[in-house]
Amino acid sequence: MRFLVSSYSTFFFFTKSPASFSNSLKNAIFSRGMSSSVSAMDCNSSCILVLSGKSAAEDKIAEALKNTNALKLGDESELSILLASESEKPFKAGDGFGIESFMKSLSTDRFGRLLLWSPRLPSTQDVVSQNFCEIPNGAVCVADVQYKGRGRSKNVWESPKGCLLFSFTLQMEDGRVVPLIQYVVSLAVTEAIKDVCDKNGLPYVDVRIKWPNDLYLNGLKVGGILCTSTYKSKKFNVSAGIGLNIDNEKPTTCLNAVLRELSSTTYRFRREEILAAFFNKFEKFNDLFINQGFQSLEELYYKTWLHSGQRVIVQEKSDDQVVENVVTVQGLTSAGYLLAIGDDNQMCELHPDGNSFDFFKGLVRQKLH
């Protein structure tokens, strides 16, 4: 059994889409342009994964993965596996993801401790989902460039340098709360950015959550979340993917562009620091979520999302006709859908219709009794 928990509509160069997509673009969030340097990557089917661990225990796992050649990409791409500890480095210092910097900032017990990094991959999400049983819980895959990223409705995304692109693994036992994990991930991203700002004495770069899985900054999309799950041996194997614009201004905006507007500091957000801060925060949030439920995070989540008190148009059938009404968003239901109240004071649950690119178009109202 495989199901989509949420959709991931990042990022940056849209290459394949349904015909209706062009009618859904607003605020020039996406660009149809494709750089020759990025598209050329698809012609070269060779990929490299560099493995590194936080401790000797994870390093042993990395060495075993290399020696057994256990990792696969799932497509026709050739995969070479290297260890970060090998004396002959595959890349010059300063190129790509700073593994040592990431590990130094990481303070988790489980998440992020085994790193799989690549300068370019088809999809980090495919790497972790297709190798879920080979890598430990909490392992993370990071790519500098991603040329077949997965999006909603099988959309394909090409992502330039400057984005933080990563996917990681976790297991869950209660299927009823699996759809809520995307909200925990979203909240961990926004709180990680705040932690980095606090640590470095920076003004807040106020990234907000757009339900269910997008990240917005100054009215423009800067990130997105994708969580997929398979059920095996009485557990849900969840692969969580995140994309975040950190140092790539085009075609929307990024964290560093907004930071330059807010402050004259020479500091720039780095992928390594934000990723470590994310896992440090996510591990704490996930423990609260599993042990106490999403209620333990709701207050903070509602302070961070964009929708409290938002008036939205919903659809419902009446005598074989579709009637549109306005309701006010109140929060989330226990299933993770939007909780709203109508002008008749009737509480209802709002579901996306499944067809619109914008989740807030064509919402379907289900009355709660």
mmCIF file of C-alpha atoms in Angstrom:
data_model
loop_
_atom_site.group_PDB
_atom_site.id
_atom_site.type_symbol
_atom_site.label_atom_id
_atom_site.label_comp_id
_atom_site.label_asym_id
_atom_site.label_seq_id
_atom_site.Cartn_x
_atom_site.Cartn_y
_atom_site.Cartn_z
ATOM 1 C CA MET A 1 0.000 0.000 0.000
ATOM 2 C CA ARG A 2 1.382 3.380 -0.987
ATOM 3 C CA PHE A 3 -0.288 6.721 -0.504
ATOM 4 C CA LEU A 4 0.526 10.373 -0.763
ATOM 5 C CA VAL A 5 0.388 12.169 2.549
ATOM 6 C CA SER A 6 0.987 15.596 1.082
ATOM 7 C CA SER A 7 2.073 17.273 -2.095
ATOM 8 C CA TYR A 8 5.302 19.058 -2.815
ATOM 9 C CA SER A 9 5.026 21.811 -5.373
ATOM 10 C CA THR A 10 8.584 23.089 -5.377
ATOM 11 C CA PHE A 11 10.559 24.132 -7.243
ATOM 12 C CA PHE A 12 12.003 26.288 -9.636
ATOM 13 C CA PHE A 13 11.976 25.315 -13.267
ATOM 14 C CA PHE A 14 8.731 23.627 -14.235
ATOM 15 C CA THR A 15 9.268 21.067 -16.955
ATOM 16 C CA LYS A 16 6.172 18.880 -17.132
ATOM 17 C CA SER A 17 2.657 19.802 -16.197
ATOM 18 C CA PRO A 18 -1.020 19.221 -16.911
ATOM 19 C CA ALA A 19 -2.529 21.597 -19.431
ATOM 20 C CA SER A 20 -4.462 23.381 -16.712
ATOM 21 C CA PHE A 21 -1.315 24.470 -14.896
ATOM 22 C CA SER A 22 -0.787 27.601 -17.001
ATOM 23 C CA ASN A 23 -4.168 28.908 -15.857
ATOM 24 C CA SER A 24 -3.252 28.502 -12.206
ATOM 25 C CA LEU A 25 -0.114 30.628 -12.067
ATOM 26 C CA LYS A 26 -0.426 33.653 -9.798
ATOM 27 C CA ASN A 27 2.111 36.121 -8.479
ATOM 28 C CA ALA A 28 4.697 34.770 -10.926
ATOM 29 C CA ILE A 29 5.701 32.124 -8.416
ATOM 30 C CA PHE A 30 7.130 29.734 -10.972
ATOM 31 C CA SER A 31 9.202 30.200 -14.094
ATOM 32 C CA ARG A 32 8.943 28.155 -17.259
ATOM 33 C CA GLY A 33 12.508 28.917 -18.220
ATOM 34 C CA MET A 34 15.110 26.178 -18.156
ATOM 35 C CA SER A 35 18.819 26.890 -18.026
ATOM 36 C CA SER A 36 20.991 24.900 -20.403
ATOM 37 C CA SER A 37 23.372 23.981 -17.574
ATOM 38 C CA VAL A 38 20.598 22.371 -15.573
ATOM 39 C CA SER A 39 18.912 20.586 -18.458
ATOM 40 C CA ALA A 40 22.239 19.210 -19.614
ATOM 41 C CA MET A 41 22.564 17.310 -16.345
ATOM 42 C CA ASP A 42 19.778 15.009 -17.395
ATOM 43 C CA CYS A 43 21.975 13.806 -20.249
ATOM 44 C CA ASN A 44 24.660 12.557 -17.890
ATOM 45 C CA SER A 45 23.310 9.506 -16.094
ATOM 46 C CA SER A 46 26.171 9.112 -13.601
ATOM 47 C CA CYS A 47 25.568 10.126 -9.962
ATOM 48 C CA ILE A 48 27.747 10.118 -6.859
ATOM 49 C CA LEU A 49 26.651 9.598 -3.258
ATOM 50 C CA VAL A 50 29.056 10.595 -0.491
ATOM 51 C CA LEU A 51 28.254 8.929 2.852
ATOM 52 C CA SER A 52 29.155 10.285 6.279
ATOM 53 C CA GLY A 53 28.171 9.588 9.878
ATOM 54 C CA LYS A 54 27.922 11.674 13.014
ATOM 55 C CA SER A 55 29.705 8.999 15.061
ATOM 56 C CA ALA A 56 31.706 5.819 14.558
ATOM 57 C CA ALA A 57 28.468 3.810 14.641
ATOM 58 C CA GLU A 58 27.032 5.656 11.635
ATOM 59 C CA ASP A 59 30.391 5.563 9.867
ATOM 60 C CA LYS A 60 30.301 1.771 10.117
ATOM 61 C CA ILE A 61 26.852 1.754 8.533
ATOM 62 C CA ALA A 62 28.139 4.000 5.744
ATOM 63 C CA GLU A 63 31.096 1.680 5.137
ATOM 64 C CA ALA A 64 28.802 -1.356 5.003
ATOM 65 C CA LEU A 65 26.505 0.377 2.509
ATOM 66 C CA LYS A 66 29.472 1.101 0.285
ATOM 67 C CA ASN A 67 31.012 -2.360 0.549
ATOM 68 C CA THR A 68 27.755 -4.161 -0.194
ATOM 69 C CA ASN A 69 26.755 -1.722 -2.936
ATOM 70 C CA ALA A 70 23.289 -1.817 -1.394
ATOM 71 C CA LEU A 71 21.984 1.594 -2.499
ATOM 72 C CA LYS A 72 20.060 2.027 -5.746
ATOM 73 C CA LEU A 73 18.655 5.007 -7.639
ATOM 74 C CA GLY A 74 15.767 3.161 -9.204
ATOM 75 C CA ASP A 75 16.219 4.546 -12.710
ATOM 76 C CA GLU A 76 18.899 3.998 -15.326
ATOM 77 C CA SER A 77 21.412 6.277 -13.620
ATOM 78 C CA GLU A 78 24.748 4.809 -12.587
ATOM 79 C CA LEU A 79 25.566 5.300 -8.915
ATOM 80 C CA SER A 80 29.011 5.565 -7.357
ATOM 81 C CA ILE A 81 29.292 5.475 -3.554
ATOM 82 C CA LEU A 82 32.142 7.147 -1.688
ATOM 83 C CA LEU A 83 32.908 7.719 1.978
ATOM 84 C CA ALA A 84 33.528 11.253 3.195
ATOM 85 C CA SER A 85 36.407 9.891 5.264
ATOM 86 C CA GLU A 86 38.293 8.667 2.211
ATOM 87 C CA SER A 87 41.574 10.488 1.690
ATOM 88 C CA GLU A 88 40.984 11.126 -1.985
ATOM 89 C CA LYS A 89 38.224 13.696 -1.902
ATOM 90 C CA PRO A 90 35.898 13.769 -4.916
ATOM 91 C CA PHE A 91 35.362 17.533 -4.722
ATOM 92 C CA LYS A 92 37.383 20.608 -3.887
ATOM 93 C CA ALA A 93 36.957 22.289 -0.508
ATOM 94 C CA GLY A 94 34.125 24.783 -0.627
ATOM 95 C CA ASP A 95 32.268 22.952 -3.382
ATOM 96 C CA GLY A 96 28.927 21.464 -2.524
ATOM 97 C CA PHE A 97 27.458 20.697 0.859
ATOM 98 C CA GLY A 98 29.676 21.234 3.931
ATOM 99 C CA ILE A 99 29.452 17.845 5.616
ATOM 100 C CA GLU A 100 31.770 18.679 8.534
ATOM 101 C CA SER A 101 29.949 21.937 9.249
ATOM 102 C CA PHE A 102 26.597 20.123 9.266
ATOM 103 C CA MET A 103 27.774 17.366 11.590
ATOM 104 C CA LYS A 104 29.337 19.873 13.979
ATOM 105 C CA SER A 105 26.024 21.744 14.333
ATOM 106 C CA LEU A 106 23.912 18.585 14.668
ATOM 107 C CA SER A 107 22.917 17.609 18.231
ATOM 108 C CA THR A 108 20.313 14.896 17.667
ATOM 109 C CA ASP A 109 20.132 11.341 18.962
ATOM 110 C CA ARG A 110 18.476 9.862 15.864
ATOM 111 C CA PHE A 111 17.759 12.181 12.952
ATOM 112 C CA GLY A 112 20.344 13.347 10.425
ATOM 113 C CA ARG A 113 23.171 11.256 11.846
ATOM 114 C CA LEU A 114 23.757 9.318 8.624
ATOM 115 C CA LEU A 115 24.165 11.688 5.677
ATOM 116 C CA LEU A 116 23.973 10.780 2.009
ATOM 117 C CA TRP A 117 25.115 13.776 -0.043
ATOM 118 C CA SER A 118 25.282 14.176 -3.809
ATOM 119 C CA PRO A 119 26.253 17.133 -6.014
ATOM 120 C CA ARG A 120 23.386 16.179 -8.288
ATOM 121 C CA LEU A 121 20.606 13.623 -8.152
ATOM 122 C CA PRO A 122 17.372 12.892 -9.962
ATOM 123 C CA SER A 123 15.468 13.066 -6.638
ATOM 124 C CA THR A 124 16.435 12.875 -2.964
ATOM 125 C CA GLN A 125 12.940 11.577 -2.258
ATOM 126 C CA ASP A 126 13.457 8.620 -4.558
ATOM 127 C CA VAL A 127 16.790 7.801 -2.916
ATOM 128 C CA VAL A 128 15.352 7.522 0.598
ATOM 129 C CA SER A 129 12.049 5.892 -0.385
ATOM 130 C CA GLN A 130 13.630 3.271 -2.646
ATOM 131 C CA ASN A 131 16.358 2.468 -0.112
ATOM 132 C CA PHE A 132 14.231 2.785 3.020
ATOM 133 C CA CYS A 133 15.000 -0.721 4.273
ATOM 134 C CA GLU A 134 18.739 -0.321 3.647
ATOM 135 C CA ILE A 135 19.317 2.895 5.591
ATOM 136 C CA PRO A 136 18.606 3.586 9.287
ATOM 137 C CA ASN A 137 15.644 5.532 10.593
ATOM 138 C CA GLY A 138 16.454 9.248 10.440
ATOM 139 C CA ALA A 139 18.989 9.017 7.620
ATOM 140 C CA VAL A 140 19.016 12.063 5.318
ATOM 141 C CA CYS A 141 19.818 12.514 1.639
ATOM 142 C CA VAL A 142 20.929 15.975 0.445
ATOM 143 C CA ALA A 143 21.505 17.123 -3.134
ATOM 144 C CA ASP A 144 23.093 20.331 -4.427
ATOM 145 C CA VAL A 145 21.041 20.095 -7.618
ATOM 146 C CA GLN A 146 17.967 17.978 -8.291
ATOM 147 C CA TYR A 147 16.702 17.461 -11.825
ATOM 148 C CA LYS A 148 13.757 15.089 -11.405
ATOM 149 C CA GLY A 149 12.250 16.291 -8.149
ATOM 150 C CA ARG A 150 8.813 14.928 -7.345
ATOM 151 C CA GLY A 151 5.781 17.177 -7.113
ATOM 152 C CA ARG A 152 2.022 17.069 -6.971
ATOM 153 C CA SER A 153 0.204 15.027 -9.640
ATOM 154 C CA LYS A 154 3.494 13.583 -10.880
ATOM 155 C CA ASN A 155 4.862 17.035 -11.732
ATOM 156 C CA VAL A 156 8.630 17.111 -12.272
ATOM 157 C CA TRP A 157 10.855 19.899 -10.964
ATOM 158 C CA GLU A 158 14.360 21.031 -11.735
ATOM 159 C CA SER A 159 16.126 22.854 -8.923
ATOM 160 C CA PRO A 160 19.189 25.100 -9.246
ATOM 161 C CA LYS A 161 22.085 25.547 -6.854
ATOM 162 C CA GLY A 162 21.335 27.555 -3.749
ATOM 163 C CA CYS A 163 18.347 25.451 -2.668
ATOM 164 C CA LEU A 164 18.356 23.236 0.386
ATOM 165 C CA LEU A 165 17.044 19.954 -1.022
ATOM 166 C CA PHE A 166 16.770 16.980 1.294
ATOM 167 C CA SER A 167 14.707 13.933 2.232
ATOM 168 C CA PHE A 168 14.834 11.807 5.350
ATOM 169 C CA THR A 169 13.250 8.681 6.800
ATOM 170 C CA LEU A 170 11.096 8.019 9.844
ATOM 171 C CA GLN A 171 8.726 5.285 11.002
ATOM 172 C CA MET A 172 5.282 5.685 12.534
ATOM 173 C CA GLU A 173 2.890 3.150 14.035
ATOM 174 C CA ASP A 174 -0.425 5.029 14.191
ATOM 175 C CA GLY A 175 -1.792 5.515 10.687
ATOM 176 C CA ARG A 176 -4.380 8.003 11.926
ATOM 177 C CA VAL A 177 -1.718 10.622 12.618
ATOM 178 C CA VAL A 178 0.542 9.960 9.625
ATOM 179 C CA PRO A 179 -1.103 12.785 7.584
ATOM 180 C CA LEU A 180 -0.206 15.240 10.369
ATOM 181 C CA ILE A 181 3.550 14.667 10.134
ATOM 182 C CA GLN A 182 3.792 17.162 7.266
ATOM 183 C CA TYR A 183 2.683 19.885 9.698
ATOM 184 C CA VAL A 184 5.367 18.891 12.192
ATOM 185 C CA VAL A 185 7.970 19.052 9.412
ATOM 186 C CA SER A 186 6.715 22.460 8.221
ATOM 187 C CA LEU A 187 6.817 23.860 11.742
ATOM 188 C CA ALA A 188 10.332 22.506 12.315
ATOM 189 C CA VAL A 189 11.549 24.329 9.192
ATOM 190 C CA THR A 190 10.139 27.694 10.248
ATOM 191 C CA GLU A 191 11.378 27.316 13.837
ATOM 192 C CA ALA A 192 14.828 26.228 12.635
ATOM 193 C CA ILE A 193 15.142 29.442 10.640
ATOM 194 C CA LYS A 194 14.186 31.428 13.758
ATOM 195 C CA ASP A 195 16.796 29.541 15.797
ATOM 196 C CA VAL A 196 19.508 30.371 13.253
ATOM 197 C CA CYS A 197 18.458 34.041 13.342
ATOM 198 C CA ASP A 198 18.602 34.069 17.156
ATOM 199 C CA LYS A 199 21.975 32.344 17.229
ATOM 200 C CA ASN A 200 23.526 34.889 14.879
ATOM 201 C CA GLY A 201 21.779 38.024 16.164
ATOM 202 C CA LEU A 202 19.784 38.492 12.963
ATOM 203 C CA PRO A 203 16.357 40.005 12.398
ATOM 204 C CA TYR A 204 13.690 37.361 11.865
ATOM 205 C CA VAL A 205 13.212 36.179 8.318
ATOM 206 C CA ASP A 206 9.532 35.441 8.812
ATOM 207 C CA VAL A 207 8.811 32.281 6.841
ATOM 208 C CA ARG A 208 5.171 31.245 7.204
ATOM 209 C CA ILE A 209 3.210 28.066 6.521
ATOM 210 C CA LYS A 210 0.570 27.899 3.828
ATOM 211 C CA TRP A 211 -1.649 24.880 4.398
ATOM 212 C CA PRO A 212 -1.036 22.140 3.832
ATOM 213 C CA ASN A 213 2.615 22.034 2.840
ATOM 214 C CA ASP A 214 4.019 25.233 1.364
ATOM 215 C CA LEU A 215 6.390 27.785 2.891
ATOM 216 C CA TYR A 216 5.955 31.474 2.099
ATOM 217 C CA LEU A 217 8.064 34.576 2.639
ATOM 218 C CA ASN A 218 6.783 38.084 1.919
ATOM 219 C CA GLY A 219 3.920 36.656 -0.116
ATOM 220 C CA LEU A 220 6.119 34.472 -2.302
ATOM 221 C CA LYS A 221 6.670 30.755 -2.130
ATOM 222 C CA VAL A 222 10.132 29.753 -0.903
ATOM 223 C CA GLY A 223 9.650 26.098 -0.025
ATOM 224 C CA GLY A 224 7.518 23.002 0.112
ATOM 225 C CA ILE A 225 7.109 19.641 1.808
ATOM 226 C CA LEU A 226 6.396 16.157 0.429
ATOM 227 C CA CYS A 227 5.655 13.200 2.699
ATOM 228 C CA THR A 228 4.992 9.761 1.235
ATOM 229 C CA SER A 229 4.385 6.541 3.104
ATOM 230 C CA THR A 230 4.318 2.774 2.660
ATOM 231 C CA TYR A 231 2.907 0.281 5.144
ATOM 232 C CA LYS A 232 5.091 -2.696 6.009
ATOM 233 C CA SER A 233 5.414 -4.998 9.026
ATOM 234 C CA LYS A 234 2.741 -3.057 10.935
ATOM 235 C CA LYS A 235 4.613 0.242 10.559
ATOM 236 C CA PHE A 236 4.347 3.235 8.246
ATOM 237 C CA ASN A 237 7.646 3.985 6.526
ATOM 238 C CA VAL A 238 7.529 7.732 5.880
ATOM 239 C CA SER A 239 9.847 9.544 3.486
ATOM 240 C CA ALA A 240 9.787 13.297 4.118
ATOM 241 C CA GLY A 241 11.150 15.644 1.456
ATOM 242 C CA ILE A 242 11.823 19.365 1.851
ATOM 243 C CA GLY A 243 12.918 22.069 -0.552
ATOM 244 C CA LEU A 244 13.834 25.576 0.614
ATOM 245 C CA ASN A 245 15.167 28.576 -1.336
ATOM 246 C CA ILE A 246 18.197 29.779 0.577
ATOM 247 C CA ASP A 247 20.530 31.465 -1.889
ATOM 248 C CA ASN A 248 18.723 31.348 -5.238
ATOM 249 C CA GLU A 249 16.733 34.506 -5.933
ATOM 250 C CA LYS A 250 15.249 33.472 -9.263
ATOM 251 C CA PRO A 251 12.479 32.985 -10.197
ATOM 252 C CA THR A 252 10.865 33.860 -6.830
ATOM 253 C CA THR A 253 12.880 34.920 -3.798
ATOM 254 C CA CYS A 254 15.080 33.315 -1.153
ATOM 255 C CA LEU A 255 16.085 33.678 2.480
ATOM 256 C CA ASN A 256 19.336 35.522 1.787
ATOM 257 C CA ALA A 257 17.670 38.030 -0.541
ATOM 258 C CA VAL A 258 15.209 38.992 2.196
ATOM 259 C CA LEU A 259 17.973 39.037 4.814
ATOM 260 C CA ARG A 260 19.867 41.611 2.730
ATOM 261 C CA GLU A 261 16.764 43.809 2.772
ATOM 262 C CA LEU A 262 16.418 43.516 6.550
ATOM 263 C CA SER A 263 20.023 43.939 7.637
ATOM 264 C CA SER A 264 23.420 45.158 6.491
ATOM 265 C CA THR A 265 25.102 42.121 8.046
ATOM 266 C CA THR A 266 27.569 40.143 5.979
ATOM 267 C CA TYR A 267 26.123 36.895 7.363
ATOM 268 C CA ARG A 268 24.418 34.610 4.879
ATOM 269 C CA PHE A 269 22.227 31.604 5.624
ATOM 270 C CA ARG A 270 23.974 28.344 4.808
ATOM 271 C CA ARG A 271 22.326 25.068 3.945
ATOM 272 C CA GLU A 272 24.399 23.126 6.464
ATOM 273 C CA GLU A 273 23.397 25.309 9.408
ATOM 274 C CA ILE A 274 19.706 25.347 8.539
ATOM 275 C CA LEU A 275 19.599 21.586 7.966
ATOM 276 C CA ALA A 276 21.238 20.886 11.333
ATOM 277 C CA ALA A 277 18.899 23.357 13.054
ATOM 278 C CA PHE A 278 15.952 21.646 11.354
ATOM 279 C CA PHE A 279 16.838 18.205 12.684
ATOM 280 C CA ASN A 280 17.626 19.576 16.155
ATOM 281 C CA LYS A 281 14.152 21.097 16.222
ATOM 282 C CA PHE A 282 12.297 18.297 14.423
ATOM 283 C CA GLU A 283 13.525 15.610 16.806
ATOM 284 C CA LYS A 284 12.055 17.518 19.765
ATOM 285 C CA PHE A 285 8.820 18.302 17.941
ATOM 286 C CA ASN A 286 8.425 14.722 16.739
ATOM 287 C CA ASP A 287 8.835 13.379 20.286
ATOM 288 C CA LEU A 288 6.110 15.747 21.492
ATOM 289 C CA PHE A 289 3.903 14.788 18.559
ATOM 290 C CA ILE A 290 4.252 11.040 19.104
ATOM 291 C CA ASN A 291 3.893 11.173 22.896
ATOM 292 C CA GLN A 292 1.338 13.957 23.364
ATOM 293 C CA GLY A 293 -0.342 14.377 19.991
ATOM 294 C CA PHE A 294 -0.420 17.341 17.642
ATOM 295 C CA GLN A 295 -2.278 19.343 20.290
ATOM 296 C CA SER A 296 1.085 19.964 21.962
ATOM 297 C CA LEU A 297 2.215 21.891 18.857
ATOM 298 C CA GLU A 298 -1.060 23.457 17.727
ATOM 299 C CA GLU A 299 -0.626 26.848 19.386
ATOM 300 C CA LEU A 300 2.786 27.362 17.811
ATOM 301 C CA TYR A 301 1.554 26.051 14.463
ATOM 302 C CA TYR A 302 -1.355 28.497 14.377
ATOM 303 C CA LYS A 303 1.009 31.366 15.159
ATOM 304 C CA THR A 304 3.057 30.364 12.138
ATOM 305 C CA TRP A 305 0.472 29.559 9.482
ATOM 306 C CA LEU A 306 -1.326 32.092 7.293
ATOM 307 C CA HIS A 307 -4.944 31.058 7.736
ATOM 308 C CA SER A 308 -6.448 31.882 11.138
ATOM 309 C CA GLY A 309 -9.659 33.777 10.449
ATOM 310 C CA GLN A 310 -9.251 33.432 6.688
ATOM 311 C CA ARG A 311 -12.488 33.598 4.691
ATOM 312 C CA VAL A 312 -12.624 31.015 1.912
ATOM 313 C CA ILE A 313 -15.167 29.961 -0.681
ATOM 314 C CA VAL A 314 -16.312 26.346 -0.466
ATOM 315 C CA GLN A 315 -18.440 24.153 -2.677
ATOM 316 C CA GLU A 316 -21.204 21.716 -1.832
ATOM 317 C CA LYS A 317 -23.929 19.949 -3.772
ATOM 318 C CA SER A 318 -27.532 20.986 -3.331
ATOM 319 C CA ASP A 319 -30.253 19.419 -5.503
ATOM 320 C CA ASP A 320 -27.661 18.267 -8.044
ATOM 321 C CA GLN A 321 -26.223 21.765 -8.229
ATOM 322 C CA VAL A 322 -22.899 23.017 -6.907
ATOM 323 C CA VAL A 323 -23.432 25.863 -4.440
ATOM 324 C CA GLU A 324 -20.640 28.131 -3.261
ATOM 325 C CA ASN A 325 -20.566 29.532 0.272
ATOM 326 C CA VAL A 326 -18.114 31.492 2.381
ATOM 327 C CA VAL A 327 -16.729 30.031 5.617
ATOM 328 C CA THR A 328 -14.096 31.136 8.132
ATOM 329 C CA VAL A 329 -11.072 28.968 8.925
ATOM 330 C CA GLN A 330 -10.747 28.095 12.619
ATOM 331 C CA GLY A 331 -7.892 25.574 12.661
ATOM 332 C CA LEU A 332 -7.277 21.910 11.876
ATOM 333 C CA THR A 333 -9.444 18.855 12.448
ATOM 334 C CA SER A 334 -8.039 15.717 14.072
ATOM 335 C CA ALA A 335 -7.566 14.258 10.581
ATOM 336 C CA GLY A 336 -5.500 17.238 9.451
ATOM 337 C CA TYR A 337 -8.068 18.960 7.248
ATOM 338 C CA LEU A 338 -9.205 22.539 7.721
ATOM 339 C CA LEU A 339 -11.757 23.236 10.446
ATOM 340 C CA ALA A 340 -14.076 26.096 9.522
ATOM 341 C CA ILE A 341 -17.326 27.691 10.602
ATOM 342 C CA GLY A 342 -20.059 28.901 8.284
ATOM 343 C CA ASP A 343 -22.171 32.003 8.620
ATOM 344 C CA ASP A 344 -24.865 29.675 9.989
ATOM 345 C CA ASN A 345 -22.468 28.730 12.854
ATOM 346 C CA GLN A 346 -22.233 25.190 11.473
ATOM 347 C CA MET A 347 -18.763 23.673 11.958
ATOM 348 C CA CYS A 348 -17.350 21.904 8.928
ATOM 349 C CA GLU A 349 -14.264 20.168 7.586
ATOM 350 C CA LEU A 350 -12.745 21.420 4.330
ATOM 351 C CA HIS A 351 -11.194 19.073 1.768
ATOM 352 C CA PRO A 352 -9.339 20.022 -1.446
ATOM 353 C CA ASP A 353 -11.249 18.888 -4.509
ATOM 354 C CA GLY A 354 -8.140 17.124 -5.807
ATOM 355 C CA ASN A 355 -8.142 18.881 -9.185
ATOM 356 C CA SER A 356 -7.011 22.449 -8.569
ATOM 357 C CA PHE A 357 -3.323 23.343 -8.354
ATOM 358 C CA ASP A 358 -4.239 25.822 -5.621
ATOM 359 C CA PHE A 359 -5.484 23.966 -2.533
ATOM 360 C CA PHE A 360 -7.749 26.916 -1.716
ATOM 361 C CA LYS A 361 -9.681 26.654 -4.952
ATOM 362 C CA GLY A 362 -12.675 24.385 -4.999
ATOM 363 C CA LEU A 363 -12.608 23.403 -1.330
ATOM 364 C CA VAL A 364 -15.377 20.927 -0.532
ATOM 365 C CA ARG A 365 -17.285 21.353 2.727
ATOM 366 C CA GLN A 366 -18.197 18.374 4.889
ATOM 367 C CA LYS A 367 -20.441 19.309 7.805
ATOM 368 C CA LEU A 368 -19.434 18.042 11.239
ATOM 369 C CA HIS A 369 -22.088 16.746 13.596
#
